[in-house]
Amino acid sequence: MMKENLHTQLNLLRRERNLTLDELALKTRVGVEKLARYESGEDIPSEQTLLKLSNALEVPVSNLLDGLQRNSN
């Protein structure tokens, strides 16, 4: 299966875990607007933010980095 782009992956992971953007914002201490921009592909999270997201979504950060690399090609 082909890896999803980062923004698609973030949205899927969040929905699979039944988290709202508000709940993910609380877990990561990243603003809701910023998270929405990551999920829409308008913005790309920093490495530090990727770590927070991977912890909150309980996935290895490498999963998110794969999506990021695919996104930039």
mmCIF file of N, CA and C in Angstrom:
data_model
loop_
_atom_site.group_PDB
_atom_site.id
_atom_site.type_symbol
_atom_site.label_atom_id
_atom_site.label_comp_id
_atom_site.label_asym_id
_atom_site.label_seq_id
_atom_site.Cartn_x
_atom_site.Cartn_y
_atom_site.Cartn_z
ATOM 1 N N MET A 1 0.838 -1.190 0.000
ATOM 2 C CA MET A 1 0.000 0.000 0.000
ATOM 3 C C MET A 1 0.881 1.250 0.000
ATOM 4 N N MET A 2 0.489 2.213 -0.804
ATOM 5 C CA MET A 2 1.283 3.433 -0.907
ATOM 6 C C MET A 2 1.083 4.297 0.333
ATOM 7 N N LYS A 3 2.159 4.902 0.792
ATOM 8 C CA LYS A 3 2.062 5.797 1.958
ATOM 9 C C LYS A 3 1.244 7.030 1.585
ATOM 10 N N GLU A 4 0.463 7.483 2.535
ATOM 11 C CA GLU A 4 -0.326 8.699 2.338
ATOM 12 C C GLU A 4 0.565 9.918 2.521
ATOM 13 N N ASN A 5 0.171 11.017 1.927
ATOM 14 C CA ASN A 5 0.828 12.281 2.228
ATOM 15 C C ASN A 5 0.615 12.599 3.698
ATOM 16 N N LEU A 6 1.503 13.386 4.251
ATOM 17 C CA LEU A 6 1.448 13.694 5.677
ATOM 18 C C LEU A 6 0.093 14.246 6.093
ATOM 19 N N HIS A 7 -0.438 15.204 5.344
ATOM 20 C CA HIS A 7 -1.691 15.824 5.775
ATOM 21 C C HIS A 7 -2.843 14.820 5.777
ATOM 22 N N THR A 8 -2.868 13.947 4.798
ATOM 23 C CA THR A 8 -3.915 12.917 4.743
ATOM 24 C C THR A 8 -3.745 11.950 5.905
ATOM 25 N N GLN A 9 -2.499 11.583 6.166
ATOM 26 C CA GLN A 9 -2.177 10.649 7.232
ATOM 27 C C GLN A 9 -2.573 11.200 8.603
ATOM 28 N N LEU A 10 -2.282 12.472 8.834
ATOM 29 C CA LEU A 10 -2.638 13.090 10.114
ATOM 30 C C LEU A 10 -4.145 13.047 10.326
ATOM 31 N N ASN A 11 -4.883 13.387 9.286
ATOM 32 C CA ASN A 11 -6.336 13.402 9.386
ATOM 33 C C ASN A 11 -6.876 12.000 9.654
ATOM 34 N N LEU A 12 -6.362 11.007 8.916
ATOM 35 C CA LEU A 12 -6.813 9.623 9.099
ATOM 36 C C LEU A 12 -6.511 9.115 10.495
ATOM 37 N N LEU A 13 -5.290 9.349 10.971
ATOM 38 C CA LEU A 13 -4.887 8.876 12.298
ATOM 39 C C LEU A 13 -5.753 9.510 13.382
ATOM 40 N N ARG A 14 -6.002 10.806 13.248
ATOM 41 C CA ARG A 14 -6.807 11.502 14.251
ATOM 42 C C ARG A 14 -8.233 10.942 14.266
ATOM 43 N N ARG A 15 -8.802 10.726 13.067
ATOM 44 C CA ARG A 15 -10.173 10.214 13.016
ATOM 45 C C ARG A 15 -10.252 8.763 13.491
ATOM 46 N N GLU A 16 -9.234 7.953 13.165
ATOM 47 C CA GLU A 16 -9.206 6.560 13.639
ATOM 48 C C GLU A 16 -9.228 6.496 15.163
ATOM 49 N N ARG A 17 -8.638 7.508 15.805
ATOM 50 C CA ARG A 17 -8.570 7.536 17.271
ATOM 51 C C ARG A 17 -9.729 8.337 17.885
ATOM 52 N N ASN A 18 -10.689 8.699 17.037
ATOM 53 C CA ASN A 18 -11.869 9.450 17.491
ATOM 54 C C ASN A 18 -11.497 10.719 18.253
ATOM 55 N N LEU A 19 -10.483 11.407 17.758
ATOM 56 C CA LEU A 19 -10.064 12.668 18.380
ATOM 57 C C LEU A 19 -10.570 13.844 17.550
ATOM 58 N N THR A 20 -11.070 14.859 18.217
ATOM 59 C CA THR A 20 -11.385 16.109 17.518
ATOM 60 C C THR A 20 -10.098 16.926 17.427
ATOM 61 N N LEU A 21 -10.128 17.956 16.602
ATOM 62 C CA LEU A 21 -8.967 18.852 16.543
ATOM 63 C C LEU A 21 -8.714 19.488 17.910
ATOM 64 N N ASP A 22 -9.791 19.801 18.620
ATOM 65 C CA ASP A 22 -9.640 20.385 19.962
ATOM 66 C C ASP A 22 -8.909 19.434 20.911
ATOM 67 N N GLU A 23 -9.290 18.156 20.859
ATOM 68 C CA GLU A 23 -8.653 17.161 21.741
ATOM 69 C C GLU A 23 -7.188 16.964 21.368
ATOM 70 N N LEU A 24 -6.906 16.921 20.071
ATOM 71 C CA LEU A 24 -5.519 16.767 19.642
ATOM 72 C C LEU A 24 -4.707 18.003 20.027
ATOM 73 N N ALA A 25 -5.324 19.164 19.943
ATOM 74 C CA ALA A 25 -4.643 20.403 20.341
ATOM 75 C C ALA A 25 -4.257 20.345 21.822
ATOM 76 N N LEU A 26 -5.165 19.834 22.657
ATOM 77 C CA LEU A 26 -4.864 19.715 24.084
ATOM 78 C C LEU A 26 -3.717 18.738 24.326
ATOM 79 N N LYS A 27 -3.722 17.617 23.595
ATOM 80 C CA LYS A 27 -2.688 16.601 23.781
ATOM 81 C C LYS A 27 -1.316 17.091 23.308
ATOM 82 N N THR A 28 -1.302 17.884 22.248
ATOM 83 C CA THR A 28 -0.024 18.287 21.646
ATOM 84 C C THR A 28 0.405 19.696 22.030
ATOM 85 N N ARG A 29 -0.527 20.476 22.605
ATOM 86 C CA ARG A 29 -0.277 21.895 22.884
ATOM 87 C C ARG A 29 0.047 22.664 21.614
ATOM 88 N N VAL A 30 -0.597 22.249 20.532
ATOM 89 C CA VAL A 30 -0.493 22.952 19.254
ATOM 90 C C VAL A 30 -1.882 23.512 18.987
ATOM 91 N N GLY A 31 -1.959 24.728 18.505
ATOM 92 C CA GLY A 31 -3.257 25.369 18.285
ATOM 93 C C GLY A 31 -4.124 24.644 17.264
ATOM 94 N N VAL A 32 -5.424 24.732 17.456
ATOM 95 C CA VAL A 32 -6.391 24.089 16.555
ATOM 96 C C VAL A 32 -6.210 24.590 15.114
ATOM 97 N N GLU A 33 -6.009 25.897 14.959
ATOM 98 C CA GLU A 33 -5.861 26.466 13.612
ATOM 99 C C GLU A 33 -4.620 25.883 12.936
ATOM 100 N N LYS A 34 -3.560 25.757 13.713
ATOM 101 C CA LYS A 34 -2.305 25.205 13.173
ATOM 102 C C LYS A 34 -2.510 23.747 12.766
ATOM 103 N N LEU A 35 -3.177 22.977 13.625
ATOM 104 C CA LEU A 35 -3.443 21.568 13.297
ATOM 105 C C LEU A 35 -4.290 21.459 12.037
ATOM 106 N N ALA A 36 -5.277 22.321 11.916
ATOM 107 C CA ALA A 36 -6.139 22.302 10.730
ATOM 108 C C ALA A 36 -5.315 22.598 9.470
ATOM 109 N N ARG A 37 -4.343 23.493 9.599
ATOM 110 C CA ARG A 37 -3.465 23.804 8.456
ATOM 111 C C ARG A 37 -2.577 22.615 8.091
ATOM 112 N N TYR A 38 -2.128 21.873 9.100
ATOM 113 C CA TYR A 38 -1.337 20.665 8.819
ATOM 114 C C TYR A 38 -2.196 19.641 8.081
ATOM 115 N N GLU A 39 -3.424 19.470 8.530
ATOM 116 C CA GLU A 39 -4.304 18.457 7.931
ATOM 117 C C GLU A 39 -4.759 18.838 6.527
ATOM 118 N N SER A 40 -4.803 20.130 6.253
ATOM 119 C CA SER A 40 -5.228 20.552 4.912
ATOM 120 C C SER A 40 -4.039 20.635 3.952
ATOM 121 N N GLY A 41 -2.826 20.466 4.490
ATOM 122 C CA GLY A 41 -1.638 20.526 3.654
ATOM 123 C C GLY A 41 -1.133 21.945 3.417
ATOM 124 N N GLU A 42 -1.762 22.937 4.063
ATOM 125 C CA GLU A 42 -1.332 24.330 3.904
ATOM 126 C C GLU A 42 -0.025 24.602 4.618
ATOM 127 N N ASP A 43 0.245 23.839 5.673
ATOM 128 C CA ASP A 43 1.410 24.080 6.505
ATOM 129 C C ASP A 43 2.085 22.746 6.796
ATOM 130 N N ILE A 44 3.389 22.771 7.044
ATOM 131 C CA ILE A 44 4.134 21.551 7.361
ATOM 132 C C ILE A 44 4.694 21.682 8.772
ATOM 133 N N PRO A 45 4.418 20.694 9.632
ATOM 134 C CA PRO A 45 4.904 20.782 11.013
ATOM 135 C C PRO A 45 6.423 20.662 11.112
ATOM 136 N N SER A 46 6.985 21.313 12.118
ATOM 137 C CA SER A 46 8.417 21.181 12.408
ATOM 138 C C SER A 46 8.680 19.772 12.948
ATOM 139 N N GLU A 47 9.949 19.418 13.055
ATOM 140 C CA GLU A 47 10.290 18.096 13.608
ATOM 141 C C GLU A 47 9.787 17.965 15.038
ATOM 142 N N GLN A 48 9.912 19.041 15.809
ATOM 143 C CA GLN A 48 9.447 19.013 17.206
ATOM 144 C C GLN A 48 7.939 18.760 17.254
ATOM 145 N N THR A 49 7.205 19.414 16.376
ATOM 146 C CA THR A 49 5.752 19.229 16.325
ATOM 147 C C THR A 49 5.408 17.827 15.846
ATOM 148 N N LEU A 50 6.176 17.299 14.899
ATOM 149 C CA LEU A 50 5.948 15.914 14.448
ATOM 150 C C LEU A 50 6.099 14.934 15.601
ATOM 151 N N LEU A 51 7.075 15.189 16.474
ATOM 152 C CA LEU A 51 7.251 14.329 17.651
ATOM 153 C C LEU A 51 6.029 14.391 18.562
ATOM 154 N N LYS A 52 5.516 15.599 18.787
ATOM 155 C CA LYS A 52 4.317 15.760 19.624
ATOM 156 C C LYS A 52 3.132 15.033 18.990
ATOM 157 N N LEU A 53 2.992 15.172 17.677
ATOM 158 C CA LEU A 53 1.879 14.526 16.970
ATOM 159 C C LEU A 53 1.998 13.008 17.035
ATOM 160 N N SER A 54 3.210 12.500 16.834
ATOM 161 C CA SER A 54 3.382 11.044 16.861
ATOM 162 C C SER A 54 3.080 10.482 18.242
ATOM 163 N N ASN A 55 3.477 11.206 19.293
ATOM 164 C CA ASN A 55 3.166 10.770 20.658
ATOM 165 C C ASN A 55 1.662 10.786 20.909
ATOM 166 N N ALA A 56 1.019 11.862 20.516
ATOM 167 C CA ALA A 56 -0.418 12.007 20.762
ATOM 168 C C ALA A 56 -1.224 10.978 19.965
ATOM 169 N N LEU A 57 -0.758 10.672 18.749
ATOM 170 C CA LEU A 57 -1.483 9.737 17.882
ATOM 171 C C LEU A 57 -0.993 8.296 18.055
ATOM 172 N N GLU A 58 0.026 8.134 18.904
ATOM 173 C CA GLU A 58 0.571 6.807 19.225
ATOM 174 C C GLU A 58 1.049 6.043 17.994
ATOM 175 N N VAL A 59 1.824 6.748 17.177
ATOM 176 C CA VAL A 59 2.469 6.111 16.029
ATOM 177 C C VAL A 59 3.941 6.495 16.042
ATOM 178 N N PRO A 60 4.798 5.649 15.465
ATOM 179 C CA PRO A 60 6.217 6.019 15.387
ATOM 180 C C PRO A 60 6.375 7.286 14.540
ATOM 181 N N VAL A 61 7.268 8.156 14.943
ATOM 182 C CA VAL A 61 7.473 9.391 14.183
ATOM 183 C C VAL A 61 7.913 9.074 12.759
ATOM 184 N N SER A 62 8.554 7.916 12.553
ATOM 185 C CA SER A 62 8.985 7.538 11.203
ATOM 186 C C SER A 62 7.792 7.406 10.254
ATOM 187 N N ASN A 63 6.627 6.988 10.771
ATOM 188 C CA ASN A 63 5.426 6.913 9.928
ATOM 189 C C ASN A 63 5.078 8.291 9.372
ATOM 190 N N LEU A 64 5.160 9.301 10.229
ATOM 191 C CA LEU A 64 4.827 10.656 9.806
ATOM 192 C C LEU A 64 5.905 11.216 8.882
ATOM 193 N N LEU A 65 7.169 10.885 9.169
ATOM 194 C CA LEU A 65 8.262 11.368 8.321
ATOM 195 C C LEU A 65 8.169 10.773 6.916
ATOM 196 N N ASP A 66 7.736 9.519 6.819
ATOM 197 C CA ASP A 66 7.528 8.912 5.486
ATOM 198 C C ASP A 66 6.526 9.724 4.693
ATOM 199 N N GLY A 67 5.446 10.127 5.360
ATOM 200 C CA GLY A 67 4.420 10.918 4.695
ATOM 201 C C GLY A 67 4.950 12.281 4.292
ATOM 202 N N LEU A 68 5.823 12.829 5.126
ATOM 203 C CA LEU A 68 6.405 14.138 4.848
ATOM 204 C C LEU A 68 7.325 14.061 3.629
ATOM 205 N N GLN A 69 8.124 13.004 3.557
ATOM 206 C CA GLN A 69 9.041 12.859 2.426
ATOM 207 C C GLN A 69 8.263 12.667 1.130
ATOM 208 N N ARG A 70 7.195 11.905 1.178
ATOM 209 C CA ARG A 70 6.383 11.704 -0.021
ATOM 210 C C ARG A 70 5.757 13.027 -0.446
ATOM 211 N N ASN A 71 5.384 13.816 0.545
ATOM 212 C CA ASN A 71 4.738 15.100 0.298
ATOM 213 C C ASN A 71 5.667 16.065 -0.448
ATOM 214 N N SER A 72 6.968 15.994 -0.134
ATOM 215 C CA SER A 72 7.889 16.977 -0.697
ATOM 216 C C SER A 72 8.424 16.568 -2.061
ATOM 217 N N ASN A 73 8.138 15.354 -2.500
ATOM 218 C CA ASN A 73 8.626 14.908 -3.821
ATOM 219 C C ASN A 73 7.769 15.439 -4.938
#
